[in-house]
PDB file of N, CA, C and O in Angstrom:
ATOM      1  N   UNK A 222       0.981  -0.987  -0.040  1.00 92.00           N
ATOM      2  CA  UNK A 222      -0.072   0.026  -0.114  1.00 92.00           C
ATOM      3  C   UNK A 222       1.298   1.242   0.153  1.00 92.00           C
ATOM      4  O   UNK A 222       1.835   1.095   0.676  1.00 92.00           O
ATOM      5  N   UNK A 223       0.299   1.886  -0.537  1.00 95.00           N
ATOM      6  CA  UNK A 223       1.188   3.591  -0.884  1.00 95.00           C
ATOM      7  C   UNK A 223       0.428   4.792  -0.360  1.00 95.00           C
ATOM      8  O   UNK A 223      -0.667   4.620  -0.093  1.00 95.00           O
ATOM      9  N   UNK A 224       1.312   5.555   0.156  1.00 94.00           N
ATOM     10  CA  UNK A 224       0.731   6.804   0.646  1.00 94.00           C
ATOM     11  C   UNK A 224       0.309   7.511  -0.265  1.00 94.00           C
ATOM     12  O   UNK A 224       1.029   7.904  -1.301  1.00 94.00           O
ATOM     13  N   UNK A 225      -0.700   8.705   0.055  1.00 92.00           N
ATOM     14  CA  UNK A 225      -1.103   9.424  -0.966  1.00 92.00           C
ATOM     15  C   UNK A 225      -0.360  10.928  -0.718  1.00 92.00           C
ATOM     16  O   UNK A 225      -0.354  11.722  -1.671  1.00 92.00           O
ATOM     17  N   UNK A 226      -0.050  10.976   0.045  1.00 92.00           N
ATOM     18  CA  UNK A 226       0.758  11.822   0.853  1.00 92.00           C
ATOM     19  C   UNK A 226       2.281  11.883   0.271  1.00 92.00           C
ATOM     20  O   UNK A 226       2.705  13.012  -0.654  1.00 92.00           O
ATOM     21  N   UNK A 227       3.347  11.084   0.431  1.00 93.00           N
ATOM     22  CA  UNK A 227       4.757  10.960   0.832  1.00 93.00           C
ATOM     23  C   UNK A 227       4.869  10.109  -0.766  1.00 93.00           C
ATOM     24  O   UNK A 227       6.067  10.086  -1.324  1.00 93.00           O
ATOM     25  N   UNK A 228       3.978   9.631  -1.102  1.00 93.00           N
ATOM     26  CA  UNK A 228       4.067   8.439  -2.049  1.00 93.00           C
ATOM     27  C   UNK A 228       5.208   7.086  -2.054  1.00 93.00           C
ATOM     28  O   UNK A 228       5.754   6.458  -2.960  1.00 93.00           O
ATOM     29  N   UNK A 229       5.538   6.960  -0.248  1.00 94.00           N
ATOM     30  CA  UNK A 229       6.152   5.694   0.346  1.00 94.00           C
ATOM     31  C   UNK A 229       5.115   4.996   0.392  1.00 94.00           C
ATOM     32  O   UNK A 229       3.905   5.023   0.707  1.00 94.00           O
ATOM     33  N   UNK A 230       5.491   3.867   0.060  1.00 96.00           N
ATOM     34  CA  UNK A 230       5.220   2.117   1.070  1.00 96.00           C
ATOM     35  C   UNK A 230       4.448   2.673   2.434  1.00 96.00           C
ATOM     36  O   UNK A 230       5.351   3.290   3.010  1.00 96.00           O
ATOM     37  N   UNK A 231       3.523   1.693   2.947  1.00 96.00           N
ATOM     38  CA  UNK A 231       2.995   1.920   4.264  1.00 96.00           C
ATOM     39  C   UNK A 231       3.055   0.688   4.278  1.00 96.00           C
ATOM     40  O   UNK A 231       2.140  -0.669   4.163  1.00 96.00           O
ATOM     41  N   UNK A 232       3.776   0.724   5.628  1.00 96.00           N
ATOM     42  CA  UNK A 232       3.189  -1.378   6.665  1.00 96.00           C
ATOM     43  C   UNK A 232       2.434  -1.588   6.936  1.00 96.00           C
ATOM     44  O   UNK A 232       1.963  -0.463   7.575  1.00 96.00           O
ATOM     45  N   UNK A 233       2.159  -3.004   7.027  1.00 94.00           N
ATOM     46  CA  UNK A 233       0.398  -2.826   7.210  1.00 94.00           C
ATOM     47  C   UNK A 233       0.014  -2.778   8.586  1.00 94.00           C
ATOM     48  O   UNK A 233       1.693  -2.806   9.507  1.00 94.00           O
ATOM     49  N   UNK A 234      -1.059  -1.706   9.261  1.00 94.00           N
ATOM     50  CA  UNK A 234      -1.471  -1.564  10.378  1.00 94.00           C
ATOM     51  C   UNK A 234      -0.454   0.377  10.782  1.00 94.00           C
ATOM     52  O   UNK A 234      -0.520   0.572  11.584  1.00 94.00           O
ATOM     53  N   UNK A 235      -0.012   1.048   9.949  1.00 96.00           N
ATOM     54  CA  UNK A 235       0.793   1.920   9.845  1.00 96.00           C
ATOM     55  C   UNK A 235      -0.249   3.053   8.919  1.00 96.00           C
ATOM     56  O   UNK A 235      -0.007   4.505   8.842  1.00 96.00           O
ATOM     57  N   UNK A 236      -1.387   2.613   9.076  1.00 96.00           N
ATOM     58  CA  UNK A 236      -2.096   3.390   7.972  1.00 96.00           C
ATOM     59  C   UNK A 236      -3.471   4.032   8.353  1.00 96.00           C
ATOM     60  O   UNK A 236      -3.798   3.406   9.190  1.00 96.00           O
ATOM     61  N   UNK A 237      -3.820   5.053   7.262  1.00 96.00           N
ATOM     62  CA  UNK A 237      -4.850   5.881   8.631  1.00 96.00           C
ATOM     63  C   UNK A 237      -6.156   6.139   7.086  1.00 96.00           C
ATOM     64  O   UNK A 237      -5.469   6.475   5.903  1.00 96.00           O
ATOM     65  N   UNK A 238      -7.029   5.314   7.042  1.00 95.00           N
ATOM     66  CA  UNK A 238      -7.823   5.771   6.174  1.00 95.00           C
ATOM     67  C   UNK A 238      -8.829   7.158   6.088  1.00 95.00           C
ATOM     68  O   UNK A 238      -9.157   7.489   7.488  1.00 95.00           O
ATOM     69  N   UNK A 239      -8.597   8.519   5.272  1.00 92.00           N
ATOM     70  CA  UNK A 239      -9.361   9.224   5.203  1.00 92.00           C
ATOM     71  C   UNK A 239     -10.310   9.421   4.558  1.00 92.00           C
ATOM     72  O   UNK A 239     -10.161  10.287   3.303  1.00 92.00           O
ATOM     73  N   UNK A 240     -11.390   9.735   4.754  1.00 92.00           N
ATOM     74  CA  UNK A 240     -12.958  10.281   4.281  1.00 92.00           C
ATOM     75  C   UNK A 240     -12.591  11.800   3.676  1.00 92.00           C
ATOM     76  O   UNK A 240     -12.232  12.400   4.175  1.00 92.00           O
ATOM     77  N   UNK A 241     -12.534  11.887   2.251  1.00 86.00           N
ATOM     78  CA  UNK A 241     -12.731  13.131   1.589  1.00 86.00           C
ATOM     79  C   UNK A 241     -13.917  13.390   1.123  1.00 86.00           C
ATOM     80  O   UNK A 241     -14.560  12.866   0.968  1.00 86.00           O
ATOM     81  N   UNK A 242     -14.655  14.941   2.204  1.00 79.00           N
ATOM     82  CA  UNK A 242     -15.804  15.194   2.016  1.00 79.00           C
ATOM     83  C   UNK A 242     -15.980  16.438   1.003  1.00 79.00           C
ATOM     84  O   UNK A 242     -14.814  16.844   0.423  1.00 79.00           O
ATOM     85  N   UNK A 243     -16.839  16.686   0.474  1.00 76.00           N
ATOM     86  CA  UNK A 243     -17.487  18.067  -0.241  1.00 76.00           C
ATOM     87  C   UNK A 243     -17.392  17.565  -1.691  1.00 76.00           C
ATOM     88  O   UNK A 243     -17.471  16.567  -1.903  1.00 76.00           O
ATOM     89  N   UNK A 244     -18.112  18.886  -2.183  1.00 77.00           N
ATOM     90  CA  UNK A 244     -18.020  18.819  -3.860  1.00 77.00           C
ATOM     91  C   UNK A 244     -17.272  18.094  -4.597  1.00 77.00           C
ATOM     92  O   UNK A 244     -17.600  17.393  -5.657  1.00 77.00           O
ATOM     93  N   UNK A 245     -16.405  18.304  -4.243  1.00 75.00           N
ATOM     94  CA  UNK A 245     -15.257  18.077  -5.412  1.00 75.00           C
ATOM     95  C   UNK A 245     -14.746  16.519  -5.149  1.00 75.00           C
ATOM     96  O   UNK A 245     -13.305  16.033  -6.418  1.00 75.00           O
ATOM     97  N   UNK A 246     -14.964  15.779  -4.307  1.00 72.00           N
ATOM     98  CA  UNK A 246     -14.001  14.346  -3.684  1.00 72.00           C
ATOM     99  C   UNK A 246     -14.852  13.673  -2.739  1.00 72.00           C
ATOM    100  O   UNK A 246     -14.258  13.105  -1.997  1.00 72.00           O
ATOM    101  N   UNK A 247     -15.354  14.317  -3.228  1.00 76.00           N
ATOM    102  CA  UNK A 247     -16.975  12.869  -2.464  1.00 76.00           C
ATOM    103  C   UNK A 247     -17.326  11.931  -2.340  1.00 76.00           C
ATOM    104  O   UNK A 247     -16.882  11.551  -3.444  1.00 76.00           O
ATOM    105  N   UNK A 248     -16.689  11.062  -1.602  1.00 83.00           N
ATOM    106  CA  UNK A 248     -16.726   9.662  -1.442  1.00 83.00           C
ATOM    107  C   UNK A 248     -15.338   8.950  -1.675  1.00 83.00           C
ATOM    108  O   UNK A 248     -15.458   7.711  -1.575  1.00 83.00           O
ATOM    109  N   UNK A 249     -14.524   9.928  -1.625  1.00 89.00           N
ATOM    110  CA  UNK A 249     -12.879   9.198  -1.952  1.00 89.00           C
ATOM    111  C   UNK A 249     -12.414   9.108  -0.744  1.00 89.00           C
ATOM    112  O   UNK A 249     -12.921   9.981   0.424  1.00 89.00           O
ATOM    113  N   UNK A 250     -11.411   8.212  -0.324  1.00 92.00           N
ATOM    114  CA  UNK A 250     -10.657   7.946   0.528  1.00 92.00           C
ATOM    115  C   UNK A 250      -9.558   8.295   0.266  1.00 92.00           C
ATOM    116  O   UNK A 250      -8.636   7.226  -0.666  1.00 92.00           O
ATOM    117  N   UNK A 251      -8.377   8.950   1.068  1.00 92.00           N
ATOM    118  CA  UNK A 251      -7.371   8.925   1.078  1.00 92.00           C
ATOM    119  C   UNK A 251      -6.630   7.971   1.935  1.00 92.00           C
ATOM    120  O   UNK A 251      -7.157   7.844   3.215  1.00 92.00           O
ATOM    121  N   UNK A 252      -5.242   7.318   1.813  1.00 94.00           N
ATOM    122  CA  UNK A 252      -4.497   6.579   2.808  1.00 94.00           C
ATOM    123  C   UNK A 252      -3.346   7.145   3.001  1.00 94.00           C
ATOM    124  O   UNK A 252      -2.741   7.635   1.570  1.00 94.00           O
ATOM    125  N   UNK A 253      -3.179   7.536   4.539  1.00 94.00           N
ATOM    126  CA  UNK A 253      -1.754   7.759   4.605  1.00 94.00           C
ATOM    127  C   UNK A 253      -1.200   7.376   6.305  1.00 94.00           C
ATOM    128  O   UNK A 253      -1.724   6.175   6.139  1.00 94.00           O
ATOM    129  N   UNK A 254       0.410   7.445   6.073  1.00 95.00           N
ATOM    130  CA  UNK A 254       0.998   7.141   7.287  1.00 95.00           C
ATOM    131  C   UNK A 254      -0.183   8.056   8.230  1.00 95.00           C
ATOM    132  O   UNK A 254      -0.126   8.911   8.179  1.00 95.00           O
ATOM    133  N   UNK A 255       0.166   7.238   9.787  1.00 95.00           N
ATOM    134  CA  UNK A 255      -0.275   7.558  10.022  1.00 95.00           C
ATOM    135  C   UNK A 255       0.451   8.578  11.407  1.00 95.00           C
ATOM    136  O   UNK A 255      -0.165   9.895  11.644  1.00 95.00           O
ATOM    137  N   UNK A 256       1.667   8.742  11.229  1.00 93.00           N
ATOM    138  CA  UNK A 256       2.784   9.650  11.912  1.00 93.00           C
ATOM    139  C   UNK A 256       2.566  11.065  10.575  1.00 93.00           C
ATOM    140  O   UNK A 256       2.611  10.177   9.306  1.00 93.00           O
ATOM    141  N   UNK A 257       2.625  11.875  10.790  1.00 91.00           N
ATOM    142  CA  UNK A 257       2.708  13.168   9.701  1.00 91.00           C
ATOM    143  C   UNK A 257       3.671  12.986   8.891  1.00 91.00           C
ATOM    144  O   UNK A 257       5.189  12.282   9.771  1.00 91.00           O
ATOM    145  N   UNK A 258       3.595  12.747   7.902  1.00 91.00           N
ATOM    146  CA  UNK A 258       5.393  12.611   6.526  1.00 91.00           C
ATOM    147  C   UNK A 258       5.287  13.658   5.721  1.00 91.00           C
ATOM    148  O   UNK A 258       4.691  14.685   5.778  1.00 91.00           O
ATOM    149  N   UNK A 259       6.034  13.990   5.122  1.00 89.00           N
ATOM    150  CA  UNK A 259       6.717  14.611   4.156  1.00 89.00           C
ATOM    151  C   UNK A 259       5.874  14.703   2.960  1.00 89.00           C
ATOM    152  O   UNK A 259       5.887  13.547   2.373  1.00 89.00           O
ATOM    153  N   UNK A 260       5.484  15.479   2.426  1.00 87.00           N
ATOM    154  CA  UNK A 260       4.599  15.769   1.278  1.00 87.00           C
ATOM    155  C   UNK A 260       5.715  15.220   0.087  1.00 87.00           C
ATOM    156  O   UNK A 260       6.931  15.948  -0.243  1.00 87.00           O
ATOM    157  N   UNK A 261       4.874  14.583  -1.345  1.00 86.00           N
ATOM    158  CA  UNK A 261       5.718  14.740  -2.114  1.00 86.00           C
ATOM    159  C   UNK A 261       6.504  15.596  -2.870  1.00 86.00           C
ATOM    160  O   UNK A 261       5.098  16.356  -3.338  1.00 86.00           O
ATOM    161  N   UNK A 262       6.977  16.025  -3.958  1.00 81.00           N
ATOM    162  CA  UNK A 262       7.436  16.889  -4.288  1.00 81.00           C
ATOM    163  C   UNK A 262       6.293  17.108  -5.375  1.00 81.00           C
ATOM    164  O   UNK A 262       5.801  18.408  -5.991  1.00 81.00           O
ATOM    165  N   UNK A 263       5.462  15.828  -5.952  1.00 79.00           N
ATOM    166  CA  UNK A 263       4.931  16.531  -6.789  1.00 79.00           C
ATOM    167  C   UNK A 263       3.565  16.305  -6.296  1.00 79.00           C
ATOM    168  O   UNK A 263       2.581  17.068  -7.416  1.00 79.00           O
ATOM    169  N   UNK A 264       3.569  16.377  -4.924  1.00 72.00           N
ATOM    170  CA  UNK A 264       1.914  16.894  -4.240  1.00 72.00           C
ATOM    171  C   UNK A 264       2.302  18.511  -4.087  1.00 72.00           C
ATOM    172  O   UNK A 264       1.073  18.777  -3.382  1.00 72.00           O
ATOM    173  N   UNK A 265       3.420  18.789  -3.884  1.00 68.00           N
ATOM    174  CA  UNK A 265       3.775  20.230  -3.040  1.00 68.00           C
ATOM    175  C   UNK A 265       2.317  22.273  -3.977  1.00 68.00           C
ATOM    176  O   UNK A 265       2.577  21.365  -5.129  1.00 68.00           O
ATOM    177  N   UNK A 266       2.154  22.692  -3.260  1.00 66.00           N
ATOM    178  CA  UNK A 266       1.379  23.474  -4.000  1.00 66.00           C
ATOM    179  C   UNK A 266       2.791  24.192  -4.278  1.00 66.00           C
ATOM    180  O   UNK A 266       3.877  24.179  -4.858  1.00 66.00           O
ATOM    181  N   UNK A 267       2.038  24.362  -6.176  1.00 68.00           N
ATOM    182  CA  UNK A 267       3.075  25.610  -6.600  1.00 68.00           C
ATOM    183  C   UNK A 267       2.901  26.654  -6.822  1.00 68.00           C
ATOM    184  O   UNK A 267       3.867  28.206  -7.251  1.00 68.00           O
ATOM    185  N   UNK A 268       2.873  27.555  -5.237  1.00 66.00           N
ATOM    186  CA  UNK A 268       2.923  28.849  -4.752  1.00 66.00           C
ATOM    187  C   UNK A 268       3.514  28.641  -3.411  1.00 66.00           C
ATOM    188  O   UNK A 268       3.189  27.991  -2.779  1.00 66.00           O
ATOM    189  N   UNK A 269       4.376  29.954  -3.442  1.00 64.00           N
ATOM    190  CA  UNK A 269       4.620  29.829  -1.841  1.00 64.00           C
ATOM    191  C   UNK A 269       3.737  29.655  -0.688  1.00 64.00           C
ATOM    192  O   UNK A 269       2.359  30.484  -0.954  1.00 64.00           O
ATOM    193  N   UNK A 270       3.836  29.294   0.285  1.00 60.00           N
ATOM    194  CA  UNK A 270       3.236  29.287   1.335  1.00 60.00           C
ATOM    195  C   UNK A 270       2.184  30.798   1.755  1.00 60.00           C
ATOM    196  O   UNK A 270       2.700  31.620   1.956  1.00 60.00           O
ATOM    197  N   UNK A 271       0.790  30.384   1.968  1.00 59.00           N
ATOM    198  CA  UNK A 271       0.272  31.608   2.654  1.00 59.00           C
ATOM    199  C   UNK A 271      -0.488  32.501   1.201  1.00 59.00           C
ATOM    200  O   UNK A 271      -1.267  33.261   1.402  1.00 59.00           O
ATOM    201  N   UNK A 272       0.378  32.183   0.217  1.00 55.00           N
ATOM    202  CA  UNK A 272      -0.352  32.691  -1.554  1.00 55.00           C
ATOM    203  C   UNK A 272      -1.663  32.012  -1.729  1.00 55.00           C
ATOM    204  O   UNK A 272      -1.503  30.875  -1.792  1.00 55.00           O
ATOM    205  N   UNK A 273      -2.356  32.487  -2.672  1.00 51.00           N
ATOM    206  CA  UNK A 273      -3.574  31.895  -3.428  1.00 51.00           C
ATOM    207  C   UNK A 273      -4.651  31.241  -1.907  1.00 51.00           C
ATOM    208  O   UNK A 273      -5.092  30.476  -2.904  1.00 51.00           O
ATOM    209  N   UNK A 274      -4.590  31.673  -1.497  1.00 50.00           N
ATOM    210  CA  UNK A 274      -5.354  31.240  -0.395  1.00 50.00           C
ATOM    211  C   UNK A 274      -6.575  31.795  -0.426  1.00 50.00           C
ATOM    212  O   UNK A 274      -6.950  33.470  -0.627  1.00 50.00           O
TER     213      UNK A 274
END
């Protein structure tokens, strides 16, 4: 199983399944490491933090 945040493998029992709500992602479930991991460069925001919000 791969983490949807860092794109690295997750060992069994170390994953967390998070349902996505809202109109753009309703019904989607993302799989993440239970402990916060670094975001993959391919998932990073294209603008500096604080801009574009």
